[in-house]
mmCIF file with all atom_site columns, C-alpha atoms in Angstrom:
data_model
loop_
_atom_site.group_PDB
_atom_site.id
_atom_site.type_symbol
_atom_site.label_atom_id
_atom_site.label_alt_id
_atom_site.label_comp_id
_atom_site.label_asym_id
_atom_site.label_entity_id
_atom_site.label_seq_id
_atom_site.pdbx_PDB_ins_code
_atom_site.Cartn_x
_atom_site.Cartn_y
_atom_site.Cartn_z
_atom_site.occupancy
_atom_site.B_iso_or_equiv
_atom_site.pdbx_formal_charge
_atom_site.auth_seq_id
_atom_site.auth_comp_id
_atom_site.auth_asym_id
_atom_site.auth_atom_id
_atom_site.pdbx_PDB_model_num
ATOM 1   C CA . ARG A 1 1   ? -44.077 10.540 77.420  1.00 0.00 ? 485 ARG A CA 1
ATOM 2   C CA . ARG A 1 2   ? -40.977 12.488 78.351  1.00 0.00 ? 486 ARG A CA 1
ATOM 3   C CA . GLN A 1 3   ? -37.601 11.445 77.076  1.00 0.00 ? 487 GLN A CA 1
ATOM 4   C CA . ARG A 1 4   ? -35.333 9.983  79.765  1.00 0.00 ? 488 ARG A CA 1
ATOM 5   C CA . GLN A 1 5   ? -31.610 9.435  79.833  1.00 0.00 ? 489 GLN A CA 1
ATOM 6   C CA . MET A 1 6   ? -28.594 9.215  82.096  1.00 0.00 ? 490 MET A CA 1
ATOM 7   C CA . CYS A 1 7   ? -25.418 11.218 82.091  1.00 0.00 ? 491 CYS A CA 1
ATOM 8   C CA . ILE A 1 8   ? -22.275 11.219 84.089  1.00 0.00 ? 492 ILE A CA 1
ATOM 9   C CA . ARG A 1 9   ? -20.380 14.150 85.450  1.00 0.00 ? 493 ARG A CA 1
ATOM 10  C CA . ASP A 1 10  ? -17.217 12.550 86.744  1.00 0.00 ? 494 ASP A CA 1
ATOM 11  C CA . ARG A 1 11  ? -15.252 12.260 83.545  1.00 0.00 ? 495 ARG A CA 1
ATOM 12  C CA . TYR A 1 12  ? -13.280 9.062  84.018  1.00 0.00 ? 496 TYR A CA 1
ATOM 13  C CA . LYS A 1 13  ? -14.260 7.101  87.114  1.00 0.00 ? 497 LYS A CA 1
ATOM 14  C CA . GLY A 1 14  ? -17.918 7.585  86.328  1.00 0.00 ? 498 GLY A CA 1
ATOM 15  C CA . ILE A 1 15  ? -17.846 6.184  82.778  1.00 0.00 ? 499 ILE A CA 1
ATOM 16  C CA . PRO A 1 16  ? -18.019 2.559  83.967  1.00 0.00 ? 500 PRO A CA 1
ATOM 17  C CA . LEU A 1 17  ? -20.722 3.543  86.483  1.00 0.00 ? 501 LEU A CA 1
ATOM 18  C CA . VAL A 1 18  ? -23.052 5.033  83.884  1.00 0.00 ? 502 VAL A CA 1
ATOM 19  C CA . SER A 1 19  ? -22.374 2.360  81.254  1.00 0.00 ? 503 SER A CA 1
ATOM 20  C CA . THR A 1 20  ? -22.873 -0.488 83.741  1.00 0.00 ? 504 THR A CA 1
ATOM 21  C CA . THR A 1 21  ? -26.054 1.156  85.012  1.00 0.00 ? 505 THR A CA 1
ATOM 22  C CA . ALA A 1 22  ? -27.381 1.428  81.470  1.00 0.00 ? 506 ALA A CA 1
ATOM 23  C CA . MET A 1 23  ? -26.570 -2.234 80.799  1.00 0.00 ? 507 MET A CA 1
ATOM 24  C CA . ALA A 1 24  ? -28.177 -3.395 84.060  1.00 0.00 ? 508 ALA A CA 1
ATOM 25  C CA . LEU A 1 25  ? -31.340 -1.357 83.405  1.00 0.00 ? 509 LEU A CA 1
ATOM 26  C CA . SER A 1 26  ? -31.580 -2.901 79.950  1.00 0.00 ? 510 SER A CA 1
ATOM 27  C CA . GLU A 1 27  ? -30.862 -6.502 80.977  1.00 0.00 ? 511 GLU A CA 1
ATOM 28  C CA . GLN A 1 28  ? -32.791 -6.559 84.257  1.00 0.00 ? 512 GLN A CA 1
ATOM 29  C CA . HIS A 1 29  ? -35.656 -4.136 83.577  1.00 0.00 ? 513 HIS A CA 1
ATOM 30  C CA . GLY A 1 30  ? -35.971 -3.935 79.790  1.00 0.00 ? 514 GLY A CA 1
ATOM 31  C CA . MET A 1 31  ? -35.210 -0.213 79.855  1.00 0.00 ? 515 MET A CA 1
ATOM 32  C CA . ASP A 1 32  ? -33.201 1.101  76.923  1.00 0.00 ? 516 ASP A CA 1
ATOM 33  C CA . LEU A 1 33  ? -31.831 4.430  78.131  1.00 0.00 ? 517 LEU A CA 1
ATOM 34  C CA . PRO A 1 34  ? -29.247 6.495  76.285  1.00 0.00 ? 518 PRO A CA 1
ATOM 35  C CA . PHE A 1 35  ? -26.289 7.832  78.218  1.00 0.00 ? 519 PHE A CA 1
ATOM 36  C CA . ALA A 1 36  ? -23.547 10.390 77.863  1.00 0.00 ? 520 ALA A CA 1
ATOM 37  C CA . PHE A 1 37  ? -20.563 11.760 79.714  1.00 0.00 ? 521 PHE A CA 1
ATOM 38  C CA . ASN A 1 38  ? -18.560 14.948 79.466  1.00 0.00 ? 522 ASN A CA 1
ATOM 39  C CA . ARG A 1 39  ? -14.971 15.296 78.374  1.00 0.00 ? 523 ARG A CA 1
ATOM 40  C CA . LYS A 1 40  ? -12.363 17.022 80.473  1.00 0.00 ? 524 LYS A CA 1
ATOM 41  C CA . GLU A 1 41  ? -11.843 19.495 77.636  1.00 0.00 ? 525 GLU A CA 1
ATOM 42  C CA . ALA A 1 42  ? -14.001 20.198 74.601  1.00 0.00 ? 526 ALA A CA 1
ATOM 43  C CA . LYS A 1 43  ? -12.865 18.436 71.443  1.00 0.00 ? 527 LYS A CA 1
ATOM 44  C CA . THR A 1 44  ? -12.307 20.727 68.460  1.00 0.00 ? 528 THR A CA 1
ATOM 45  C CA . HIS A 1 45  ? -12.165 18.051 65.732  1.00 0.00 ? 529 HIS A CA 1
ATOM 46  C CA . GLY A 1 46  ? -14.274 15.036 64.746  1.00 0.00 ? 530 GLY A CA 1
ATOM 47  C CA . GLU A 1 47  ? -17.701 15.279 66.376  1.00 0.00 ? 531 GLU A CA 1
ATOM 48  C CA . GLY A 1 48  ? -16.343 18.061 68.600  1.00 0.00 ? 532 GLY A CA 1
ATOM 49  C CA . GLY A 1 49  ? -17.855 19.376 71.803  1.00 0.00 ? 533 GLY A CA 1
ATOM 50  C CA . ASN A 1 50  ? -17.537 18.204 75.360  1.00 0.00 ? 534 ASN A CA 1
ATOM 51  C CA . ILE A 1 51  ? -20.251 15.507 75.457  1.00 0.00 ? 535 ILE A CA 1
ATOM 52  C CA . VAL A 1 52  ? -19.655 11.909 74.360  1.00 0.00 ? 536 VAL A CA 1
ATOM 53  C CA . GLY A 1 53  ? -22.657 9.677  73.735  1.00 0.00 ? 537 GLY A CA 1
ATOM 54  C CA . ALA A 1 54  ? -26.316 10.535 73.344  1.00 0.00 ? 538 ALA A CA 1
ATOM 55  C CA . PRO A 1 55  ? -27.246 14.211 72.946  1.00 0.00 ? 539 PRO A CA 1
ATOM 56  C CA . LEU A 1 56  ? -28.530 15.571 76.247  1.00 0.00 ? 540 LEU A CA 1
ATOM 57  C CA . ALA A 1 57  ? -32.298 15.976 76.138  1.00 0.00 ? 541 ALA A CA 1
ATOM 58  C CA . GLY A 1 58  ? -35.358 15.503 78.294  1.00 0.00 ? 542 GLY A CA 1
ATOM 59  C CA . ASP A 1 59  ? -35.102 14.311 81.887  1.00 0.00 ? 543 ASP A CA 1
ATOM 60  C CA . VAL A 1 60  ? -31.571 13.308 82.821  1.00 0.00 ? 544 VAL A CA 1
ATOM 61  C CA . VAL A 1 61  ? -30.383 11.386 85.878  1.00 0.00 ? 545 VAL A CA 1
ATOM 62  C CA . VAL A 1 62  ? -26.839 12.346 86.842  1.00 0.00 ? 546 VAL A CA 1
ATOM 63  C CA . ILE A 1 63  ? -24.628 9.517  88.094  1.00 0.00 ? 547 ILE A CA 1
ATOM 64  C CA . ASP A 1 64  ? -21.433 10.292 89.990  1.00 0.00 ? 548 ASP A CA 1
ATOM 65  C CA . ASP A 1 65  ? -19.019 8.326  92.140  1.00 0.00 ? 549 ASP A CA 1
ATOM 66  C CA . VAL A 1 66  ? -18.882 10.573 95.207  1.00 0.00 ? 550 VAL A CA 1
ATOM 67  C CA . MET A 1 67  ? -20.385 13.799 96.513  1.00 0.00 ? 551 MET A CA 1
ATOM 68  C CA . THR A 1 68  ? -18.185 15.988 98.620  1.00 0.00 ? 552 THR A CA 1
ATOM 69  C CA . ALA A 1 69  ? -19.239 19.628 98.254  1.00 0.00 ? 553 ALA A CA 1
ATOM 70  C CA . GLY A 1 70  ? -21.693 19.219 95.363  1.00 0.00 ? 554 GLY A CA 1
ATOM 71  C CA . THR A 1 71  ? -19.497 21.182 92.938  1.00 0.00 ? 555 THR A CA 1
ATOM 72  C CA . ALA A 1 72  ? -19.626 18.516 90.213  1.00 0.00 ? 556 ALA A CA 1
ATOM 73  C CA . ILE A 1 73  ? -23.434 18.407 90.388  1.00 0.00 ? 557 ILE A CA 1
ATOM 74  C CA . ARG A 1 74  ? -23.628 22.201 90.032  1.00 0.00 ? 558 ARG A CA 1
ATOM 75  C CA . GLU A 1 75  ? -21.446 21.916 86.925  1.00 0.00 ? 559 GLU A CA 1
ATOM 76  C CA . SER A 1 76  ? -23.660 19.113 85.612  1.00 0.00 ? 560 SER A CA 1
ATOM 77  C CA . MET A 1 77  ? -26.780 21.220 86.063  1.00 0.00 ? 561 MET A CA 1
ATOM 78  C CA . ALA A 1 78  ? -25.141 24.018 84.053  1.00 0.00 ? 562 ALA A CA 1
ATOM 79  C CA . ILE A 1 79  ? -24.284 21.558 81.248  1.00 0.00 ? 563 ILE A CA 1
ATOM 80  C CA . LEU A 1 80  ? -27.860 20.211 81.231  1.00 0.00 ? 564 LEU A CA 1
ATOM 81  C CA . ASP A 1 81  ? -29.306 23.718 81.212  1.00 0.00 ? 565 ASP A CA 1
ATOM 82  C CA . GLU A 1 82  ? -27.071 24.720 78.287  1.00 0.00 ? 566 GLU A CA 1
ATOM 83  C CA . SER A 1 83  ? -28.332 21.713 76.315  1.00 0.00 ? 567 SER A CA 1
ATOM 84  C CA . GLY A 1 84  ? -32.008 22.256 77.139  1.00 0.00 ? 568 GLY A CA 1
ATOM 85  C CA . ALA A 1 85  ? -32.210 19.099 79.269  1.00 0.00 ? 569 ALA A CA 1
ATOM 86  C CA . ARG A 1 86  ? -33.507 18.880 82.835  1.00 0.00 ? 570 ARG A CA 1
ATOM 87  C CA . GLY A 1 87  ? -32.027 17.244 85.902  1.00 0.00 ? 571 GLY A CA 1
ATOM 88  C CA . ALA A 1 88  ? -34.359 14.464 87.096  1.00 0.00 ? 572 ALA A CA 1
ATOM 89  C CA . GLY A 1 89  ? -32.294 13.136 90.005  1.00 0.00 ? 573 GLY A CA 1
ATOM 90  C CA . VAL A 1 90  ? -28.812 12.238 91.167  1.00 0.00 ? 574 VAL A CA 1
ATOM 91  C CA . VAL A 1 91  ? -27.337 8.836  92.040  1.00 0.00 ? 575 VAL A CA 1
ATOM 92  C CA . ILE A 1 92  ? -23.984 8.753  93.805  1.00 0.00 ? 576 ILE A CA 1
ATOM 93  C CA . GLY A 1 93  ? -21.845 5.898  95.017  1.00 0.00 ? 577 GLY A CA 1
ATOM 94  C CA . LEU A 1 94  ? -20.649 7.591  98.228  1.00 0.00 ? 578 LEU A CA 1
ATOM 95  C CA . ASP A 1 95  ? -22.104 10.478 100.168 1.00 0.00 ? 579 ASP A CA 1
ATOM 96  C CA . ARG A 1 96  ? -19.240 11.844 102.281 1.00 0.00 ? 580 ARG A CA 1
ATOM 97  C CA . CYS A 1 97  ? -21.877 13.695 104.373 1.00 0.00 ? 581 CYS A CA 1
ATOM 98  C CA . GLU A 1 98  ? -19.897 16.909 104.165 1.00 0.00 ? 582 GLU A CA 1
ATOM 99  C CA . ARG A 1 99  ? -21.354 20.306 104.946 1.00 0.00 ? 583 ARG A CA 1
ATOM 100 C CA . GLY A 1 100 ? -22.591 22.497 102.159 1.00 0.00 ? 584 GLY A CA 1
ATOM 101 C CA . ASP A 1 101 ? -23.633 26.016 103.105 1.00 0.00 ? 585 ASP A CA 1
ATOM 102 C CA . GLY A 1 102 ? -24.402 26.483 106.768 1.00 0.00 ? 586 GLY A CA 1
ATOM 103 C CA . LYS A 1 103 ? -25.758 23.439 108.603 1.00 0.00 ? 587 LYS A CA 1
ATOM 104 C CA . ARG A 1 104 ? -27.025 21.589 105.550 1.00 0.00 ? 588 ARG A CA 1
ATOM 105 C CA . SER A 1 105 ? -25.103 18.753 103.947 1.00 0.00 ? 589 SER A CA 1
ATOM 106 C CA . ALA A 1 106 ? -23.967 19.076 100.346 1.00 0.00 ? 590 ALA A CA 1
ATOM 107 C CA . VAL A 1 107 ? -26.645 16.501 99.427  1.00 0.00 ? 591 VAL A CA 1
ATOM 108 C CA . GLN A 1 108 ? -29.360 18.516 101.181 1.00 0.00 ? 592 GLN A CA 1
ATOM 109 C CA . GLN A 1 109 ? -28.135 21.648 99.456  1.00 0.00 ? 593 GLN A CA 1
ATOM 110 C CA . VAL A 1 110 ? -28.297 20.032 95.997  1.00 0.00 ? 594 VAL A CA 1
ATOM 111 C CA . GLU A 1 111 ? -31.778 18.701 96.765  1.00 0.00 ? 595 GLU A CA 1
ATOM 112 C CA . GLN A 1 112 ? -32.971 22.137 97.869  1.00 0.00 ? 596 GLN A CA 1
ATOM 113 C CA . ASP A 1 113 ? -31.226 24.201 95.178  1.00 0.00 ? 597 ASP A CA 1
ATOM 114 C CA . TRP A 1 114 ? -32.448 22.077 92.228  1.00 0.00 ? 598 TRP A CA 1
ATOM 115 C CA . GLY A 1 115 ? -35.419 20.233 93.672  1.00 0.00 ? 599 GLY A CA 1
ATOM 116 C CA . LEU A 1 116 ? -33.703 16.919 92.898  1.00 0.00 ? 600 LEU A CA 1
ATOM 117 C CA . THR A 1 117 ? -33.656 13.705 94.886  1.00 0.00 ? 601 THR A CA 1
ATOM 118 C CA . VAL A 1 118 ? -30.120 12.497 95.601  1.00 0.00 ? 602 VAL A CA 1
ATOM 119 C CA . VAL A 1 119 ? -29.739 8.763  96.277  1.00 0.00 ? 603 VAL A CA 1
ATOM 120 C CA . SER A 1 120 ? -26.460 7.309  97.516  1.00 0.00 ? 604 SER A CA 1
ATOM 121 C CA . VAL A 1 121 ? -25.367 3.695  97.556  1.00 0.00 ? 605 VAL A CA 1
ATOM 122 C CA . ILE A 1 122 ? -23.511 4.265  100.839 1.00 0.00 ? 606 ILE A CA 1
ATOM 123 C CA . SER A 1 123 ? -22.729 7.172  103.136 1.00 0.00 ? 607 SER A CA 1
ATOM 124 C CA . LEU A 1 124 ? -20.007 8.084  105.598 1.00 0.00 ? 608 LEU A CA 1
ATOM 125 C CA . HIS A 1 125 ? -22.513 7.367  108.380 1.00 0.00 ? 609 HIS A CA 1
ATOM 126 C CA . ASP A 1 126 ? -22.973 3.817  106.999 1.00 0.00 ? 610 ASP A CA 1
ATOM 127 C CA . ILE A 1 127 ? -19.228 3.275  106.902 1.00 0.00 ? 611 ILE A CA 1
ATOM 128 C CA . ILE A 1 128 ? -18.785 4.495  110.476 1.00 0.00 ? 612 ILE A CA 1
ATOM 129 C CA . ALA A 1 129 ? -21.613 2.220  111.667 1.00 0.00 ? 613 ALA A CA 1
ATOM 130 C CA . TRP A 1 130 ? -19.988 -0.735 109.891 1.00 0.00 ? 614 TRP A CA 1
ATOM 131 C CA . VAL A 1 131 ? -16.562 0.026  111.376 1.00 0.00 ? 615 VAL A CA 1
ATOM 132 C CA . GLU A 1 132 ? -18.143 0.311  114.854 1.00 0.00 ? 616 GLU A CA 1
ATOM 133 C CA . SER A 1 133 ? -19.671 -3.161 114.454 1.00 0.00 ? 617 SER A CA 1
ATOM 134 C CA . ASN A 1 134 ? -16.451 -4.792 113.211 1.00 0.00 ? 618 ASN A CA 1
ATOM 135 C CA . PRO A 1 135 ? -13.724 -5.077 115.868 1.00 0.00 ? 619 PRO A CA 1
ATOM 136 C CA . ALA A 1 136 ? -11.099 -5.833 113.208 1.00 0.00 ? 620 ALA A CA 1
ATOM 137 C CA . MET A 1 137 ? -11.671 -2.315 111.820 1.00 0.00 ? 621 MET A CA 1
ATOM 138 C CA . ALA A 1 138 ? -11.591 -0.514 115.188 1.00 0.00 ? 622 ALA A CA 1
ATOM 139 C CA . GLN A 1 139 ? -8.265  1.193  114.431 1.00 0.00 ? 623 GLN A CA 1
ATOM 140 C CA . HIS A 1 140 ? -9.999  3.291  111.732 1.00 0.00 ? 624 HIS A CA 1
ATOM 141 C CA . LEU A 1 141 ? -12.898 4.561  113.848 1.00 0.00 ? 625 LEU A CA 1
ATOM 142 C CA . LYS A 1 142 ? -11.193 7.604  115.379 1.00 0.00 ? 626 LYS A CA 1
ATOM 143 C CA . ALA A 1 143 ? -9.975  8.839  111.997 1.00 0.00 ? 627 ALA A CA 1
ATOM 144 C CA . LEU A 1 144 ? -13.464 8.508  110.489 1.00 0.00 ? 628 LEU A CA 1
ATOM 145 C CA . GLU A 1 145 ? -15.064 10.271 113.433 1.00 0.00 ? 629 GLU A CA 1
ATOM 146 C CA . ARG A 1 146 ? -12.462 13.049 113.251 1.00 0.00 ? 630 ARG A CA 1
ATOM 147 C CA . TYR A 1 147 ? -13.169 13.485 109.533 1.00 0.00 ? 631 TYR A CA 1
ATOM 148 C CA . ARG A 1 148 ? -16.920 13.707 110.220 1.00 0.00 ? 632 ARG A CA 1
ATOM 149 C CA . GLU A 1 149 ? -16.315 16.211 113.027 1.00 0.00 ? 633 GLU A CA 1
ATOM 150 C CA . LEU A 1 150 ? -14.139 18.449 110.841 1.00 0.00 ? 634 LEU A CA 1
ATOM 151 C CA . TYR A 1 151 ? -16.141 18.358 107.604 1.00 0.00 ? 635 TYR A CA 1
ATOM 152 C CA . GLY A 1 152 ? -19.425 16.624 108.141 1.00 0.00 ? 636 GLY A CA 1
ATOM 153 C CA . VAL A 1 153 ? -22.942 16.988 109.342 1.00 0.00 ? 637 VAL A CA 1
ATOM 154 C CA . ALA A 1 154 ? -24.380 14.903 112.132 1.00 0.00 ? 638 ALA A CA 1
#
């Protein structure tokens, strides 16, 4: 059986995401998974290093708050590689549906480059659909559509 764990890339906003996910998996599914997150800068005293929590090992799911260009995930994959761990998947709160290289989205690019599945809680497309169905939010629709036109994929 391969070792599994979760880690977080987004240093501060993601800490409650990964810790809450670990607690929910334990309480609701009986899964006891270690987790870790990286520091903004490596610590030179105490336990040192740039990782707080469980040592990175085995199959690791990366949890992040938002994916824009996929830069944070690329950095996470480098951190995992340096530690001998493997990326097993990515969970993000919001997929902004922005372009990566060429016509692919950043999510599609991450999936292709690392062979990982990326799952998002919500996407820009979901938000636009919700705004379209809620007349009270109509004033925001043009700005969202403009954002998608400038940066996004269809």
